[in-house]
PDB file of C-alpha atoms in Angstrom:
ATOM      1  CA  MET A  50       0.057  -0.151  -0.142  1.00 42.00           C
ATOM      2  CA  LEU A  51       1.302   3.582  -0.955  1.00 47.00           C
ATOM      3  CA  SER A  52       1.146   6.418   1.376  1.00 46.00           C
ATOM      4  CA  GLN A  53      -1.066   9.203   0.634  1.00 47.00           C
ATOM      5  CA  SER A  54       2.081  11.467   0.327  1.00 44.00           C
ATOM      6  CA  VAL A  55       3.479   9.359  -2.414  1.00 49.00           C
ATOM      7  CA  LEU A  56       0.437   9.711  -4.366  1.00 54.00           C
ATOM      8  CA  GLN A  57       0.762  13.179  -4.118  1.00 85.00           C
ATOM      9  CA  VAL A  58       3.984  13.773  -5.962  1.00 95.00           C
ATOM     10  CA  PRO A  59       3.437  14.691  -9.593  1.00 96.00           C
ATOM     11  CA  ILE A  60       4.721  12.229 -12.309  1.00 97.00           C
ATOM     12  CA  LEU A  61       7.050  13.927 -14.925  1.00 98.00           C
ATOM     13  CA  GLU A  62       7.890  12.125 -18.130  1.00 98.00           C
ATOM     14  CA  THR A  63      10.293  12.720 -20.538  1.00 98.00           C
ATOM     15  CA  THR A  64      11.587  10.856 -23.709  1.00 97.00           C
ATOM     16  CA  ARG A  65      13.298   8.115 -21.641  1.00 98.00           C
ATOM     17  CA  LEU A  66      12.561   8.938 -17.946  1.00 98.00           C
ATOM     18  CA  LEU A  67       9.587   8.859 -15.796  1.00 98.00           C
ATOM     19  CA  LEU A  68      10.169  11.091 -12.653  1.00 98.00           C
ATOM     20  CA  ARG A  69       7.639   9.528  -9.651  1.00 97.00           C
ATOM     21  CA  GLY A  70       7.412   9.521  -5.938  1.00 96.00           C
ATOM     22  CA  TYR A  71       9.280   6.955  -3.982  1.00 95.00           C
ATOM     23  CA  LYS A  72       7.945   3.576  -3.007  1.00 93.00           C
ATOM     24  CA  PRO A  73       9.135   1.181  -0.630  1.00 92.00           C
ATOM     25  CA  SER A  74      10.479  -0.933  -2.633  1.00 94.00           C
ATOM     26  CA  ASP A  75      13.037   1.675  -3.981  1.00 95.00           C
ATOM     27  CA  PHE A  76      15.000   1.427  -0.747  1.00 95.00           C
ATOM     28  CA  GLY A  77      17.219  -1.407  -2.000  1.00 95.00           C
ATOM     29  CA  ASP A  78      18.255   0.641  -4.972  1.00 96.00           C
ATOM     30  CA  TYR A  79      18.427   3.837  -2.930  1.00 94.00           C
ATOM     31  CA  LEU A  80      20.926   2.201  -0.521  1.00 94.00           C
ATOM     32  CA  THR A  81      23.161   0.560  -3.297  1.00 95.00           C
ATOM     33  CA  MET A  82      23.179   3.876  -5.026  1.00 94.00           C
ATOM     34  CA  TRP A  83      24.398   5.341  -1.809  1.00 93.00           C
ATOM     35  CA  SER A  84      27.192   2.728  -1.349  1.00 93.00           C
ATOM     36  CA  ASP A  85      29.057   2.981  -4.492  1.00 93.00           C
ATOM     37  CA  PRO A  86      32.069   5.494  -4.306  1.00 91.00           C
ATOM     38  CA  LYS A  87      31.487   6.571  -8.058  1.00 94.00           C
ATOM     39  CA  VAL A  88      28.288   8.122  -6.267  1.00 92.00           C
ATOM     40  CA  TYR A  89      29.313   9.515  -2.814  1.00 88.00           C
ATOM     41  CA  ARG A  90      32.726  10.768  -3.859  1.00 89.00           C
ATOM     42  CA  TYR A  91      31.864  14.205  -4.291  1.00 90.00           C
ATOM     43  CA  LEU A  92      29.098  13.970  -1.664  1.00 87.00           C
ATOM     44  CA  SER A  93      30.405  12.275   1.559  1.00 85.00           C
ATOM     45  CA  PRO A  94      33.651  10.967   2.616  1.00 81.00           C
ATOM     46  CA  ARG A  95      32.221   7.762   2.987  1.00 86.00           C
ATOM     47  CA  PRO A  96      29.225   5.533   2.045  1.00 86.00           C
ATOM     48  CA  MET A  97      25.915   6.253   3.925  1.00 90.00           C
ATOM     49  CA  LEU A  98      24.987   4.051   6.549  1.00 90.00           C
ATOM     50  CA  GLU A  99      21.660   2.074   5.824  1.00 93.00           C
ATOM     51  CA  GLU A 100      20.078   4.284   8.575  1.00 95.00           C
ATOM     52  CA  GLU A 101      21.078   7.500   6.987  1.00 93.00           C
ATOM     53  CA  VAL A 102      19.892   6.362   3.634  1.00 92.00           C
ATOM     54  CA  TRP A 103      16.613   5.684   5.099  1.00 94.00           C
ATOM     55  CA  GLY A 104      16.545   8.854   6.648  1.00 92.00           C
ATOM     56  CA  THR A 105      17.316  10.410   3.251  1.00 91.00           C
ATOM     57  CA  LEU A 106      14.474   8.736   1.862  1.00 92.00           C
ATOM     58  CA  LEU A 107      12.022   9.539   4.525  1.00 92.00           C
ATOM     59  CA  ARG A 108      13.123  13.117   4.403  1.00 91.00           C
ATOM     60  CA  SER A 109      12.138  13.269   0.433  1.00 91.00           C
ATOM     61  CA  VAL A 110       8.885  11.808   1.083  1.00 90.00           C
ATOM     62  CA  GLY A 111       8.398  14.233   3.975  1.00 91.00           C
ATOM     63  CA  HIS A 112       9.258  17.542   1.868  1.00 92.00           C
ATOM     64  CA  TRP A 113       6.505  16.904  -0.626  1.00 94.00           C
ATOM     65  CA  THR A 114       3.890  16.934   2.457  1.00 91.00           C
ATOM     66  CA  LEU A 115       5.316  19.726   4.174  1.00 92.00           C
ATOM     67  CA  MET A 116       6.579  21.974   1.436  1.00 93.00           C
ATOM     68  CA  GLY A 117       4.762  20.820  -1.642  1.00 94.00           C
ATOM     69  CA  TYR A 118       7.883  20.086  -3.530  1.00 96.00           C
ATOM     70  CA  GLY A 119      10.477  17.462  -3.241  1.00 96.00           C
ATOM     71  CA  PHE A 120      12.482  14.651  -4.905  1.00 97.00           C
ATOM     72  CA  TRP A 121      11.624  12.459  -7.657  1.00 98.00           C
ATOM     73  CA  VAL A 122      12.761   9.020  -8.142  1.00 98.00           C
ATOM     74  CA  VAL A 123      14.251   8.899 -11.599  1.00 98.00           C
ATOM     75  CA  GLU A 124      13.505   5.624 -13.350  1.00 98.00           C
ATOM     76  CA  GLU A 125      14.383   4.355 -16.920  1.00 97.00           C
ATOM     77  CA  LYS A 126      10.909   4.108 -18.947  1.00 96.00           C
ATOM     78  CA  ALA A 127      12.066   1.454 -21.286  1.00 96.00           C
ATOM     79  CA  THR A 128      13.195  -1.009 -18.253  1.00 96.00           C
ATOM     80  CA  GLY A 129      11.530   0.543 -14.969  1.00 96.00           C
ATOM     81  CA  ARG A 130      15.051   0.155 -13.558  1.00 96.00           C
ATOM     82  CA  PHE A 131      15.723   3.054 -10.749  1.00 97.00           C
ATOM     83  CA  ILE A 132      18.606   5.200 -12.090  1.00 97.00           C
ATOM     84  CA  GLY A 133      18.558   8.205  -9.295  1.00 97.00           C
ATOM     85  CA  VAL A 134      16.847  10.699  -7.964  1.00 97.00           C
ATOM     86  CA  VAL A 135      16.249  14.682  -8.628  1.00 98.00           C
ATOM     87  CA  GLY A 136      14.384  17.446  -7.125  1.00 98.00           C
ATOM     88  CA  PHE A 137      14.034  20.412  -5.113  1.00 97.00           C
ATOM     89  CA  ALA A 138      14.560  20.906  -1.175  1.00 95.00           C
ATOM     90  CA  ASP A 139      14.768  23.127   1.552  1.00 93.00           C
ATOM     91  CA  PRO A 140      17.467  21.610   3.546  1.00 91.00           C
ATOM     92  CA  LYS A 141      18.280  24.279   5.989  1.00 91.00           C
ATOM     93  CA  ARG A 142      21.793  24.081   5.360  1.00 92.00           C
ATOM     94  CA  ASN A 143      24.061  25.534   8.154  1.00 90.00           C
ATOM     95  CA  ILE A 144      26.193  27.128   5.312  1.00 92.00           C
ATOM     96  CA  ILE A 145      27.597  30.655   4.763  1.00 89.00           C
ATOM     97  CA  PRO A 146      26.184  32.482   3.037  1.00 92.00           C
ATOM     98  CA  ALA A 147      22.652  30.962   3.761  1.00 89.00           C
ATOM     99  CA  SER A 148      20.606  30.628   0.821  1.00 90.00           C
ATOM    100  CA  ASN A 149      17.563  32.248   2.883  1.00 87.00           C
ATOM    101  CA  GLY A 150      14.727  29.555   1.397  1.00 89.00           C
ATOM    102  CA  ALA A 151      15.711  29.422  -1.900  1.00 96.00           C
ATOM    103  CA  PRO A 152      14.741  25.871  -3.265  1.00 97.00           C
ATOM    104  CA  GLU A 153      17.716  24.033  -3.854  1.00 97.00           C
ATOM    105  CA  ILE A 154      17.868  21.451  -6.867  1.00 98.00           C
ATOM    106  CA  GLY A 155      19.684  18.568  -6.699  1.00 97.00           C
ATOM    107  CA  TRP A 156      20.544  15.077  -8.495  1.00 98.00           C
ATOM    108  CA  VAL A 157      22.200  12.233  -8.073  1.00 96.00           C
ATOM    109  CA  LEU A 158      22.380   9.115 -10.364  1.00 97.00           C
ATOM    110  CA  ALA A 159      23.384   5.421 -10.048  1.00 97.00           C
ATOM    111  CA  SER A 160      26.892   4.863 -11.603  1.00 96.00           C
ATOM    112  CA  ALA A 161      25.399   2.928 -14.311  1.00 96.00           C
ATOM    113  CA  ALA A 162      23.449   5.503 -15.589  1.00 96.00           C
ATOM    114  CA  HIS A 163      26.343   8.183 -15.851  1.00 96.00           C
ATOM    115  CA  GLY A 164      27.358   9.568 -19.357  1.00 95.00           C
ATOM    116  CA  GLN A 165      24.188   8.976 -20.683  1.00 96.00           C
ATOM    117  CA  GLY A 166      22.485  12.475 -20.545  1.00 97.00           C
ATOM    118  CA  TYR A 167      20.136  11.181 -17.734  1.00 98.00           C
ATOM    119  CA  ALA A 168      21.081  13.962 -15.739  1.00 98.00           C
ATOM    120  CA  SER A 169      20.436  16.519 -18.068  1.00 98.00           C
ATOM    121  CA  GLU A 170      17.045  14.938 -18.857  1.00 98.00           C
ATOM    122  CA  ALA A 171      15.774  14.469 -15.596  1.00 98.00           C
ATOM    123  CA  VAL A 172      17.083  18.053 -14.280  1.00 98.00           C
ATOM    124  CA  GLU A 173      15.460  19.717 -17.379  1.00 98.00           C
ATOM    125  CA  ALA A 174      12.049  18.343 -16.311  1.00 98.00           C
ATOM    126  CA  ALA A 175      12.014  19.181 -12.846  1.00 98.00           C
ATOM    127  CA  ILE A 176      13.232  22.678 -13.766  1.00 98.00           C
ATOM    128  CA  ALA A 177      10.287  23.077 -16.091  1.00 97.00           C
ATOM    129  CA  TRP A 178       7.945  21.741 -13.268  1.00 97.00           C
ATOM    130  CA  ALA A 179       9.571  24.463 -10.821  1.00 96.00           C
ATOM    131  CA  ASP A 180       9.175  27.013 -13.269  1.00 96.00           C
ATOM    132  CA  VAL A 181       5.530  26.587 -13.337  1.00 96.00           C
ATOM    133  CA  TYR A 182       4.926  25.637  -9.514  1.00 95.00           C
ATOM    134  CA  PHE A 183       7.181  28.056  -8.126  1.00 94.00           C
ATOM    135  CA  GLY A 184       7.202  30.937 -10.874  1.00 93.00           C
ATOM    136  CA  PRO A 185      10.039  33.030 -11.313  1.00 91.00           C
ATOM    137  CA  ILE A 186      12.060  32.746  -8.258  1.00 94.00           C
ATOM    138  CA  ARG A 187      15.582  32.261  -7.291  1.00 96.00           C
ATOM    139  CA  THR A 188      16.756  28.447  -7.025  1.00 97.00           C
ATOM    140  CA  VAL A 189      20.167  27.219  -5.862  1.00 98.00           C
ATOM    141  CA  CYS A 190      22.433  24.271  -5.805  1.00 98.00           C
ATOM    142  CA  ILE A 191      25.654  23.138  -4.365  1.00 97.00           C
ATOM    143  CA  ILE A 192      28.092  21.307  -6.016  1.00 97.00           C
ATOM    144  CA  HIS A 193      31.807  19.952  -4.973  1.00 96.00           C
ATOM    145  CA  PRO A 194      34.512  22.157  -7.425  1.00 97.00           C
ATOM    146  CA  LYS A 195      35.793  18.475  -8.611  1.00 96.00           C
ATOM    147  CA  ASN A 196      32.518  17.398  -9.734  1.00 96.00           C
ATOM    148  CA  GLU A 197      32.959  18.741 -13.444  1.00 96.00           C
ATOM    149  CA  ALA A 198      29.767  16.732 -14.783  1.00 96.00           C
ATOM    150  CA  SER A 199      27.206  18.308 -12.344  1.00 97.00           C
ATOM    151  CA  LEU A 200      28.997  21.642 -12.721  1.00 98.00           C
ATOM    152  CA  ARG A 201      28.075  21.120 -16.441  1.00 97.00           C
ATOM    153  CA  VAL A 202      24.552  20.116 -15.864  1.00 98.00           C
ATOM    154  CA  ALA A 203      24.227  22.774 -13.652  1.00 98.00           C
ATOM    155  CA  ARG A 204      25.425  25.661 -15.965  1.00 98.00           C
ATOM    156  CA  LYS A 205      23.527  24.234 -19.213  1.00 97.00           C
ATOM    157  CA  PHE A 206      20.123  25.078 -17.198  1.00 97.00           C
ATOM    158  CA  GLY A 207      21.307  28.712 -16.031  1.00 97.00           C
ATOM    159  CA  TYR A 208      23.357  28.134 -12.771  1.00 98.00           C
ATOM    160  CA  GLN A 209      25.736  30.455 -12.284  1.00 98.00           C
ATOM    161  CA  GLU A 210      28.394  30.388  -9.697  1.00 97.00           C
ATOM    162  CA  TYR A 211      27.936  33.026  -6.844  1.00 97.00           C
ATOM    163  CA  HIS A 212      30.011  31.897  -3.874  1.00 97.00           C
ATOM    164  CA  ARG A 213      32.807  29.530  -2.951  1.00 97.00           C
ATOM    165  CA  THR A 214      32.746  28.272   0.609  1.00 95.00           C
ATOM    166  CA  THR A 215      33.299  25.004   2.701  1.00 93.00           C
ATOM    167  CA  TYR A 216      30.349  22.850   3.537  1.00 93.00           C
ATOM    168  CA  HIS A 217      30.858  19.664   5.886  1.00 90.00           C
ATOM    169  CA  ASP A 218      34.504  20.337   5.525  1.00 89.00           C
ATOM    170  CA  GLN A 219      34.378  20.029   1.814  1.00 92.00           C
ATOM    171  CA  PRO A 220      35.065  22.593  -0.787  1.00 94.00           C
ATOM    172  CA  THR A 221      31.448  23.734  -2.179  1.00 96.00           C
ATOM    173  CA  VAL A 222      30.627  25.820  -5.369  1.00 97.00           C
ATOM    174  CA  MET A 223      27.240  27.626  -4.744  1.00 97.00           C
ATOM    175  CA  LEU A 224      24.953  28.572  -7.525  1.00 98.00           C
ATOM    176  CA  GLU A 225      21.981  30.158  -8.516  1.00 97.00           C
ATOM    177  CA  ARG A 226      19.205  30.321 -11.292  1.00 97.00           C
ATOM    178  CA  VAL A 227      17.514  33.873 -11.144  1.00 92.00           C
TER     179      VAL A 227
END
């Protein structure tokens, strides 16, 4: 049985992808993704523990309920395969300068999905949804400066660097789209 909050998440489709709400059955794929060094290398110094992954999944689901927006599971339409997540959050980061409630876009793809244009396709769909849902507002993202692939995706969709800082002891590029 799916929770009501999962049913409230809008479904987005692209040529190759389905963006949908989380299901309990996504947990195994989500855990595998966050255990892969190719995935977490720019996000964390270590793989996420099972309880941390579960908490992240629950936080993503809860965002839709509390904020009216959140993260989608990204699924390959042709196969139904889980390939990652994309969406917006208000993570209330302890970062300077603060983003002051601006929705923060993020995306994480399983390593098997890297290099195939899926991130661009998913981000484009999420931004198109956000432009309608939020209207013309500032959105932000943070990316490790060595994550060149994600920086390219962000810049492709109009995100521009406005500050460099340190977040959780890691160098961080702060970008915004106005």
